[in-house]
Amino acid sequence: MGKLTRINLLPGIPDDDNRDYLPESLKDSNVVVNENGNNSQVYPKGLEEKKEALVDDFIDTWYQYVPDSYDPSKKTPIVFSMHGGLMTGWGQAVYTSWTHIADREGFICVFPNAQLRRFWTIECEEKLYEELSAPNPEGIYMNPVPSIEENHDALVVFALIEKLKKEYNIDEERIYMQGMSCGNAMTTMMARHFGNKFAAMGGSAGPGTMGLMFREDGTPNNEAGPLPVLQTRMENDGTPPGSDDSPLDIVVGNREYWLLVNECEELPVIKIDGENNYAFYKGKKADYIFRDVKNRDHGQTFDDAEVCWDYLFSGTRRKADGMIEYMDTLEKREGDTVNFAAEPDSAYVWVNNKKIQLTRPSFKWKKLKYHGLNGDAMVRGEYIMIPVQDLAVAFGGECICENGKAFVRINNGKELQFARGCIGCTIYNRVCSMFVEAVEREEILYISAEWFVTEVCRLQFSKCGDMMYATDHFGILSAHMARLIHDILKR
């Protein structure tokens, strides 16, 4: 796209006392609001409100952002960003950083308004209509939903593409869509029916229900074929309205949908960067990216646009013949160079983005305090116990075990000694206390994986539920990533 323009963050006027979902005072103002990361930017000066009857007699409204960095001599991508329920196109613009990324990269952003009641006309499982409409006389969803060929909101997208092609130098091979919540549901509907007309799609929150994503025979409900997709989930998010599945299971189902459609048969590479938990999948027909954000509720992160652009949109195009082509991206889809994941009662661990079988399955061991408690006990810690030789090999070392003892040398030069029932060990012939004692089972000596990665390998680890994840930088394991790794280890 040529020389990049510097992003210009503008100071706003905080209105932290405002508890409205979409305060109307944000429009055309310098007011900003914050809610657990769902933060707004100052209303973009170049955001234009447009009104026109695009497909029938209804006057549609959309918001269009053409950055000063737009170069009419160059083919230019379009990004459609679809707002959440009860929101507007301008609301999606101020609650995301798409206009900032457009300033830097030179592409055009479009933020359409939904036609009815600020909710997109999206498909819904038949059994859910009555339940979803009961609290709201107007209903959240239109029933019956018009056929996809007659869906006004879907037709508006294609009408806008044709309109923009007449006004700007549009790169027809680089048209993208991203959405939040109900807007993500709209994006998913477009992906299932018209994904072959887009280069890639992304979305945050708003996963689809299983009866909508899969047919009765278990095959994906899809008419458009493979599509490069990035799905962002929020660790503390709930389930779609009317769903009987748990939040963890609904996220698994939506992930499995795209793994099947895109034929992602290889294991992913995993990267945890701060609160961002990534799994990058290579597919035979298209790639898939999973992202879970630690300690976040329903919504989208302000940098969701940056993540979509860096990892997917910036380097993906769909050729005129329908084939997907990947170019160089700003961020390489690489996993953590060093990582180790484990959980109790598993025959496998995750080591440097590979699934490795253990000599014996892991187990959970409790560190107990019982002195002075008149026969009772207090649990002071719970640890994942793994055979010493497996930990040594995982980190490029060697181990000799005999008669309840283990001698270890690892690739950083450290020499260690462990003994059955002893909470002490030796490192370089000096005594060191571990988190919990070494335990022997069936003549195999086990020690705490948490202690080994921290004290011996000098890695940082976090735990979510029973799963632990260690790497050489700061990262916090999230619930959906813990479930993803669990499914890999148990498969």
PDB file of N, CA and C in Angstrom, residues 91-165:
ATOM      1  N   GLY A  91     -21.699   3.506  15.712  1.00  0.00           N
ATOM      2  CA  GLY A  91     -21.285   2.936  16.994  1.00  0.00           C
ATOM      3  C   GLY A  91     -20.172   1.919  16.821  1.00  0.00           C
ATOM      4  N   GLN A  92     -20.276   1.093  15.765  1.00  0.00           N
ATOM      5  CA  GLN A  92     -19.210   0.135  15.484  1.00  0.00           C
ATOM      6  C   GLN A  92     -17.918   0.854  15.125  1.00  0.00           C
ATOM      7  N   ALA A  93     -18.038   1.980  14.440  1.00  0.00           N
ATOM      8  CA  ALA A  93     -16.840   2.746  14.067  1.00  0.00           C
ATOM      9  C   ALA A  93     -16.116   3.290  15.290  1.00  0.00           C
ATOM     10  N   VAL A  94     -16.852   3.788  16.278  1.00  0.00           N
ATOM     11  CA  VAL A  94     -16.183   4.382  17.441  1.00  0.00           C
ATOM     12  C   VAL A  94     -15.773   3.329  18.466  1.00  0.00           C
ATOM     13  N   TYR A  95     -16.395   2.143  18.432  1.00  0.00           N
ATOM     14  CA  TYR A  95     -16.029   1.079  19.367  1.00  0.00           C
ATOM     15  C   TYR A  95     -14.943   0.156  18.815  1.00  0.00           C
ATOM     16  N   THR A  96     -14.405   0.467  17.636  1.00  0.00           N
ATOM     17  CA  THR A  96     -13.313  -0.310  17.059  1.00  0.00           C
ATOM     18  C   THR A  96     -12.192   0.635  16.652  1.00  0.00           C
ATOM     19  N   SER A  97     -11.105   0.062  16.200  1.00  0.00           N
ATOM     20  CA  SER A  97      -9.982   0.869  15.697  1.00  0.00           C
ATOM     21  C   SER A  97      -9.839   0.751  14.185  1.00  0.00           C
ATOM     22  N   TRP A  98     -10.925   0.358  13.496  1.00  0.00           N
ATOM     23  CA  TRP A  98     -10.826   0.164  12.055  1.00  0.00           C
ATOM     24  C   TRP A  98     -10.415   1.441  11.325  1.00  0.00           C
ATOM     25  N   THR A  99     -10.918   2.594  11.754  1.00  0.00           N
ATOM     26  CA  THR A  99     -10.551   3.825  11.046  1.00  0.00           C
ATOM     27  C   THR A  99      -9.076   4.152  11.248  1.00  0.00           C
ATOM     28  N   HIS A 100      -8.532   3.810  12.420  1.00  0.00           N
ATOM     29  CA  HIS A 100      -7.097   4.029  12.653  1.00  0.00           C
ATOM     30  C   HIS A 100      -6.259   3.163  11.718  1.00  0.00           C
ATOM     31  N   ILE A 101      -6.642   1.879  11.597  1.00  0.00           N
ATOM     32  CA  ILE A 101      -5.884   0.979  10.733  1.00  0.00           C
ATOM     33  C   ILE A 101      -6.034   1.415   9.271  1.00  0.00           C
ATOM     34  N   ALA A 102      -7.218   1.897   8.912  1.00  0.00           N
ATOM     35  CA  ALA A 102      -7.435   2.394   7.552  1.00  0.00           C
ATOM     36  C   ALA A 102      -6.557   3.605   7.267  1.00  0.00           C
ATOM     37  N   ASP A 103      -6.400   4.492   8.254  1.00  0.00           N
ATOM     38  CA  ASP A 103      -5.510   5.641   8.072  1.00  0.00           C
ATOM     39  C   ASP A 103      -4.100   5.175   7.729  1.00  0.00           C
ATOM     40  N   ARG A 104      -3.627   4.173   8.460  1.00  0.00           N
ATOM     41  CA  ARG A 104      -2.254   3.696   8.266  1.00  0.00           C
ATOM     42  C   ARG A 104      -2.073   2.945   6.955  1.00  0.00           C
ATOM     43  N   GLU A 105      -3.085   2.118   6.602  1.00  0.00           N
ATOM     44  CA  GLU A 105      -2.923   1.197   5.474  1.00  0.00           C
ATOM     45  C   GLU A 105      -3.557   1.691   4.181  1.00  0.00           C
ATOM     46  N   GLY A 106      -4.485   2.640   4.263  1.00  0.00           N
ATOM     47  CA  GLY A 106      -5.061   3.212   3.057  1.00  0.00           C
ATOM     48  C   GLY A 106      -6.285   2.515   2.509  1.00  0.00           C
ATOM     49  N   PHE A 107      -6.915   1.579   3.246  1.00  0.00           N
ATOM     50  CA  PHE A 107      -8.102   0.909   2.732  1.00  0.00           C
ATOM     51  C   PHE A 107      -9.378   1.653   3.139  1.00  0.00           C
ATOM     52  N   ILE A 108     -10.499   1.260   2.587  1.00  0.00           N
ATOM     53  CA  ILE A 108     -11.797   1.901   2.844  1.00  0.00           C
ATOM     54  C   ILE A 108     -12.605   1.043   3.808  1.00  0.00           C
ATOM     55  N   CYS A 109     -13.227   1.695   4.791  1.00  0.00           N
ATOM     56  CA  CYS A 109     -14.077   1.009   5.767  1.00  0.00           C
ATOM     57  C   CYS A 109     -15.536   1.367   5.527  1.00  0.00           C
ATOM     58  N   VAL A 110     -16.419   0.381   5.674  1.00  0.00           N
ATOM     59  CA  VAL A 110     -17.854   0.590   5.569  1.00  0.00           C
ATOM     60  C   VAL A 110     -18.520   0.005   6.805  1.00  0.00           C
ATOM     61  N   PHE A 111     -19.378   0.814   7.440  1.00  0.00           N
ATOM     62  CA  PHE A 111     -20.088   0.401   8.647  1.00  0.00           C
ATOM     63  C   PHE A 111     -21.591   0.521   8.382  1.00  0.00           C
ATOM     64  N   PRO A 112     -22.240  -0.530   7.865  1.00  0.00           N
ATOM     65  CA  PRO A 112     -23.673  -0.432   7.546  1.00  0.00           C
ATOM     66  C   PRO A 112     -24.542  -0.455   8.804  1.00  0.00           C
ATOM     67  N   ASN A 113     -25.744   0.097   8.681  1.00  0.00           N
ATOM     68  CA  ASN A 113     -26.780  -0.053   9.698  1.00  0.00           C
ATOM     69  C   ASN A 113     -27.654  -1.253   9.342  1.00  0.00           C
ATOM     70  N   ALA A 114     -28.070  -2.030  10.345  1.00  0.00           N
ATOM     71  CA  ALA A 114     -29.066  -3.069  10.109  1.00  0.00           C
ATOM     72  C   ALA A 114     -30.391  -2.414   9.713  1.00  0.00           C
ATOM     73  N   GLN A 115     -31.188  -3.116   8.927  1.00  0.00           N
ATOM     74  CA  GLN A 115     -32.430  -2.525   8.429  1.00  0.00           C
ATOM     75  C   GLN A 115     -33.472  -2.364   9.527  1.00  0.00           C
ATOM     76  N   LEU A 116     -33.643  -3.387  10.383  1.00  0.00           N
ATOM     77  CA  LEU A 116     -34.758  -3.405  11.318  1.00  0.00           C
ATOM     78  C   LEU A 116     -34.301  -3.406  12.768  1.00  0.00           C
ATOM     79  N   ARG A 117     -34.812  -2.468  13.562  1.00  0.00           N
ATOM     80  CA  ARG A 117     -34.677  -2.475  15.023  1.00  0.00           C
ATOM     81  C   ARG A 117     -33.237  -2.580  15.506  1.00  0.00           C
ATOM     82  N   ARG A 118     -32.299  -2.143  14.694  1.00  0.00           N
ATOM     83  CA  ARG A 118     -30.880  -2.237  15.026  1.00  0.00           C
ATOM     84  C   ARG A 118     -30.417  -3.682  15.232  1.00  0.00           C
ATOM     85  N   PHE A 119     -31.146  -4.630  14.649  1.00  0.00           N
ATOM     86  CA  PHE A 119     -30.737  -6.035  14.633  1.00  0.00           C
ATOM     87  C   PHE A 119     -30.668  -6.499  13.196  1.00  0.00           C
ATOM     88  N   TRP A 120     -29.615  -7.233  12.873  1.00  0.00           N
ATOM     89  CA  TRP A 120     -29.485  -7.770  11.537  1.00  0.00           C
ATOM     90  C   TRP A 120     -30.532  -8.845  11.286  1.00  0.00           C
ATOM     91  N   THR A 121     -30.985  -8.953  10.061  1.00  0.00           N
ATOM     92  CA  THR A 121     -31.908 -10.014   9.678  1.00  0.00           C
ATOM     93  C   THR A 121     -31.082 -11.269   9.443  1.00  0.00           C
ATOM     94  N   ILE A 122     -30.980 -12.077  10.477  1.00  0.00           N
ATOM     95  CA  ILE A 122     -30.125 -13.263  10.411  1.00  0.00           C
ATOM     96  C   ILE A 122     -30.950 -14.517  10.647  1.00  0.00           C
ATOM     97  N   GLU A 123     -30.421 -15.633  10.197  1.00  0.00           N
ATOM     98  CA  GLU A 123     -31.101 -16.902  10.366  1.00  0.00           C
ATOM     99  C   GLU A 123     -31.059 -17.354  11.825  1.00  0.00           C
ATOM    100  N   CYS A 124     -32.053 -18.120  12.186  1.00  0.00           N
ATOM    101  CA  CYS A 124     -32.157 -18.598  13.565  1.00  0.00           C
ATOM    102  C   CYS A 124     -32.813 -19.965  13.530  1.00  0.00           C
ATOM    103  N   GLU A 125     -32.433 -20.823  14.464  1.00  0.00           N
ATOM    104  CA  GLU A 125     -33.104 -22.123  14.560  1.00  0.00           C
ATOM    105  C   GLU A 125     -34.594 -21.917  14.808  1.00  0.00           C
ATOM    106  N   GLU A 126     -35.425 -22.651  14.095  1.00  0.00           N
ATOM    107  CA  GLU A 126     -36.873 -22.485  14.182  1.00  0.00           C
ATOM    108  C   GLU A 126     -37.370 -22.608  15.622  1.00  0.00           C
ATOM    109  N   LYS A 127     -36.788 -23.541  16.380  1.00  0.00           N
ATOM    110  CA  LYS A 127     -37.260 -23.800  17.741  1.00  0.00           C
ATOM    111  C   LYS A 127     -37.012 -22.627  18.687  1.00  0.00           C
ATOM    112  N   LEU A 128     -36.143 -21.687  18.264  1.00  0.00           N
ATOM    113  CA  LEU A 128     -35.791 -20.584  19.147  1.00  0.00           C
ATOM    114  C   LEU A 128     -36.627 -19.327  18.926  1.00  0.00           C
ATOM    115  N   TYR A 129     -37.378 -19.257  17.830  1.00  0.00           N
ATOM    116  CA  TYR A 129     -38.095 -18.022  17.508  1.00  0.00           C
ATOM    117  C   TYR A 129     -39.043 -17.581  18.624  1.00  0.00           C
ATOM    118  N   GLU A 130     -39.867 -18.499  19.086  1.00  0.00           N
ATOM    119  CA  GLU A 130     -40.855 -18.136  20.101  1.00  0.00           C
ATOM    120  C   GLU A 130     -40.172 -17.688  21.388  1.00  0.00           C
ATOM    121  N   GLU A 131     -39.140 -18.411  21.789  1.00  0.00           N
ATOM    122  CA  GLU A 131     -38.424 -18.066  23.023  1.00  0.00           C
ATOM    123  C   GLU A 131     -37.755 -16.700  22.919  1.00  0.00           C
ATOM    124  N   LEU A 132     -37.150 -16.410  21.784  1.00  0.00           N
ATOM    125  CA  LEU A 132     -36.419 -15.157  21.622  1.00  0.00           C
ATOM    126  C   LEU A 132     -37.349 -13.974  21.443  1.00  0.00           C
ATOM    127  N   SER A 133     -38.531 -14.201  20.917  1.00  0.00           N
ATOM    128  CA  SER A 133     -39.442 -13.105  20.649  1.00  0.00           C
ATOM    129  C   SER A 133     -40.338 -12.784  21.838  1.00  0.00           C
ATOM    130  N   ALA A 134     -40.500 -13.745  22.766  1.00  0.00           N
ATOM    131  CA  ALA A 134     -41.439 -13.557  23.870  1.00  0.00           C
ATOM    132  C   ALA A 134     -41.157 -12.317  24.716  1.00  0.00           C
ATOM    133  N   PRO A 135     -39.909 -12.043  25.108  1.00  0.00           N
ATOM    134  CA  PRO A 135     -39.684 -10.863  25.958  1.00  0.00           C
ATOM    135  C   PRO A 135     -39.837  -9.543  25.207  1.00  0.00           C
ATOM    136  N   ASN A 136     -39.858  -9.591  23.890  1.00  0.00           N
ATOM    137  CA  ASN A 136     -39.848  -8.373  23.084  1.00  0.00           C
ATOM    138  C   ASN A 136     -40.943  -8.496  22.034  1.00  0.00           C
ATOM    139  N   PRO A 137     -42.032  -7.740  22.167  1.00  0.00           N
ATOM    140  CA  PRO A 137     -43.144  -7.871  21.212  1.00  0.00           C
ATOM    141  C   PRO A 137     -42.706  -7.692  19.762  1.00  0.00           C
ATOM    142  N   GLU A 138     -41.704  -6.853  19.535  1.00  0.00           N
ATOM    143  CA  GLU A 138     -41.229  -6.652  18.172  1.00  0.00           C
ATOM    144  C   GLU A 138     -40.347  -7.808  17.714  1.00  0.00           C
ATOM    145  N   GLY A 139     -39.814  -8.567  18.669  1.00  0.00           N
ATOM    146  CA  GLY A 139     -38.958  -9.693  18.329  1.00  0.00           C
ATOM    147  C   GLY A 139     -37.539  -9.265  18.027  1.00  0.00           C
ATOM    148  N   ILE A 140     -36.588 -10.125  18.368  1.00  0.00           N
ATOM    149  CA  ILE A 140     -35.199  -9.862  18.016  1.00  0.00           C
ATOM    150  C   ILE A 140     -34.964 -10.237  16.561  1.00  0.00           C
ATOM    151  N   TYR A 141     -35.570 -11.347  16.138  1.00  0.00           N
ATOM    152  CA  TYR A 141     -35.353 -11.825  14.781  1.00  0.00           C
ATOM    153  C   TYR A 141     -36.649 -11.763  13.984  1.00  0.00           C
ATOM    154  N   MET A 142     -36.517 -11.610  12.692  1.00  0.00           N
ATOM    155  CA  MET A 142     -37.664 -11.644  11.787  1.00  0.00           C
ATOM    156  C   MET A 142     -38.083 -13.095  11.599  1.00  0.00           C
ATOM    157  N   ASN A 143     -39.385 -13.358  11.694  1.00  0.00           N
ATOM    158  CA  ASN A 143     -39.876 -14.724  11.535  1.00  0.00           C
ATOM    159  C   ASN A 143     -41.081 -14.700  10.587  1.00  0.00           C
ATOM    160  N   PRO A 144     -41.032 -15.349   9.453  1.00  0.00           N
ATOM    161  CA  PRO A 144     -39.860 -16.116   8.994  1.00  0.00           C
ATOM    162  C   PRO A 144     -38.795 -15.202   8.387  1.00  0.00           C
ATOM    163  N   VAL A 145     -37.560 -15.646   8.453  1.00  0.00           N
ATOM    164  CA  VAL A 145     -36.475 -14.913   7.812  1.00  0.00           C
ATOM    165  C   VAL A 145     -36.614 -15.102   6.302  1.00  0.00           C
ATOM    166  N   PRO A 146     -36.499 -14.038   5.531  1.00  0.00           N
ATOM    167  CA  PRO A 146     -36.568 -14.199   4.075  1.00  0.00           C
ATOM    168  C   PRO A 146     -35.420 -15.074   3.582  1.00  0.00           C
ATOM    169  N   SER A 147     -35.593 -15.645   2.420  1.00  0.00           N
ATOM    170  CA  SER A 147     -34.514 -16.449   1.847  1.00  0.00           C
ATOM    171  C   SER A 147     -33.264 -15.586   1.716  1.00  0.00           C
ATOM    172  N   ILE A 148     -32.117 -16.225   1.707  1.00  0.00           N
ATOM    173  CA  ILE A 148     -30.862 -15.466   1.659  1.00  0.00           C
ATOM    174  C   ILE A 148     -30.786 -14.629   0.385  1.00  0.00           C
ATOM    175  N   GLU A 149     -31.437 -15.097  -0.685  1.00  0.00           N
ATOM    176  CA  GLU A 149     -31.441 -14.336  -1.931  1.00  0.00           C
ATOM    177  C   GLU A 149     -32.283 -13.076  -1.835  1.00  0.00           C
ATOM    178  N   GLU A 150     -33.188 -13.006  -0.832  1.00  0.00           N
ATOM    179  CA  GLU A 150     -34.067 -11.852  -0.648  1.00  0.00           C
ATOM    180  C   GLU A 150     -33.768 -11.098   0.640  1.00  0.00           C
ATOM    181  N   ASN A 151     -32.726 -11.501   1.354  1.00  0.00           N
ATOM    182  CA  ASN A 151     -32.388 -10.870   2.633  1.00  0.00           C
ATOM    183  C   ASN A 151     -31.873  -9.451   2.383  1.00  0.00           C
ATOM    184  N   HIS A 152     -32.613  -8.477   2.868  1.00  0.00           N
ATOM    185  CA  HIS A 152     -32.285  -7.076   2.591  1.00  0.00           C
ATOM    186  C   HIS A 152     -30.876  -6.722   3.052  1.00  0.00           C
ATOM    187  N   ASP A 153     -30.521  -7.120   4.288  1.00  0.00           N
ATOM    188  CA  ASP A 153     -29.211  -6.750   4.830  1.00  0.00           C
ATOM    189  C   ASP A 153     -28.075  -7.361   4.018  1.00  0.00           C
ATOM    190  N   ALA A 154     -28.262  -8.588   3.552  1.00  0.00           N
ATOM    191  CA  ALA A 154     -27.234  -9.223   2.718  1.00  0.00           C
ATOM    192  C   ALA A 154     -27.129  -8.524   1.365  1.00  0.00           C
ATOM    193  N   LEU A 155     -28.267  -8.180   0.789  1.00  0.00           N
ATOM    194  CA  LEU A 155     -28.259  -7.514  -0.513  1.00  0.00           C
ATOM    195  C   LEU A 155     -27.618  -6.137  -0.436  1.00  0.00           C
ATOM    196  N   VAL A 156     -27.785  -5.454   0.710  1.00  0.00           N
ATOM    197  CA  VAL A 156     -27.176  -4.130   0.885  1.00  0.00           C
ATOM    198  C   VAL A 156     -25.655  -4.218   0.778  1.00  0.00           C
ATOM    199  N   VAL A 157     -25.064  -5.259   1.358  1.00  0.00           N
ATOM    200  CA  VAL A 157     -23.606  -5.411   1.308  1.00  0.00           C
ATOM    201  C   VAL A 157     -23.128  -5.452  -0.135  1.00  0.00           C
ATOM    202  N   PHE A 158     -23.793  -6.263  -0.948  1.00  0.00           N
ATOM    203  CA  PHE A 158     -23.357  -6.386  -2.341  1.00  0.00           C
ATOM    204  C   PHE A 158     -23.668  -5.123  -3.144  1.00  0.00           C
ATOM    205  N   ALA A 159     -24.759  -4.448  -2.795  1.00  0.00           N
ATOM    206  CA  ALA A 159     -25.063  -3.177  -3.460  1.00  0.00           C
ATOM    207  C   ALA A 159     -23.998  -2.132  -3.136  1.00  0.00           C
ATOM    208  N   LEU A 160     -23.528  -2.123  -1.899  1.00  0.00           N
ATOM    209  CA  LEU A 160     -22.485  -1.182  -1.507  1.00  0.00           C
ATOM    210  C   LEU A 160     -21.163  -1.495  -2.215  1.00  0.00           C
ATOM    211  N   ILE A 161     -20.876  -2.765  -2.384  1.00  0.00           N
ATOM    212  CA  ILE A 161     -19.654  -3.127  -3.100  1.00  0.00           C
ATOM    213  C   ILE A 161     -19.710  -2.566  -4.525  1.00  0.00           C
ATOM    214  N   GLU A 162     -20.844  -2.758  -5.199  1.00  0.00           N
ATOM    215  CA  GLU A 162     -20.964  -2.259  -6.573  1.00  0.00           C
ATOM    216  C   GLU A 162     -20.903  -0.741  -6.616  1.00  0.00           C
ATOM    217  N   LYS A 163     -21.499  -0.105  -5.645  1.00  0.00           N
ATOM    218  CA  LYS A 163     -21.479   1.362  -5.598  1.00  0.00           C
ATOM    219  C   LYS A 163     -20.052   1.881  -5.398  1.00  0.00           C
ATOM    220  N   LEU A 164     -19.327   1.259  -4.489  1.00  0.00           N
ATOM    221  CA  LEU A 164     -17.950   1.687  -4.216  1.00  0.00           C
ATOM    222  C   LEU A 164     -17.033   1.423  -5.406  1.00  0.00           C
ATOM    223  N   LYS A 165     -17.289   0.368  -6.140  1.00  0.00           N
ATOM    224  CA  LYS A 165     -16.463   0.059  -7.318  1.00  0.00           C
ATOM    225  C   LYS A 165     -16.591   1.147  -8.385  1.00  0.00           C
TER     226      LYS A 165
END
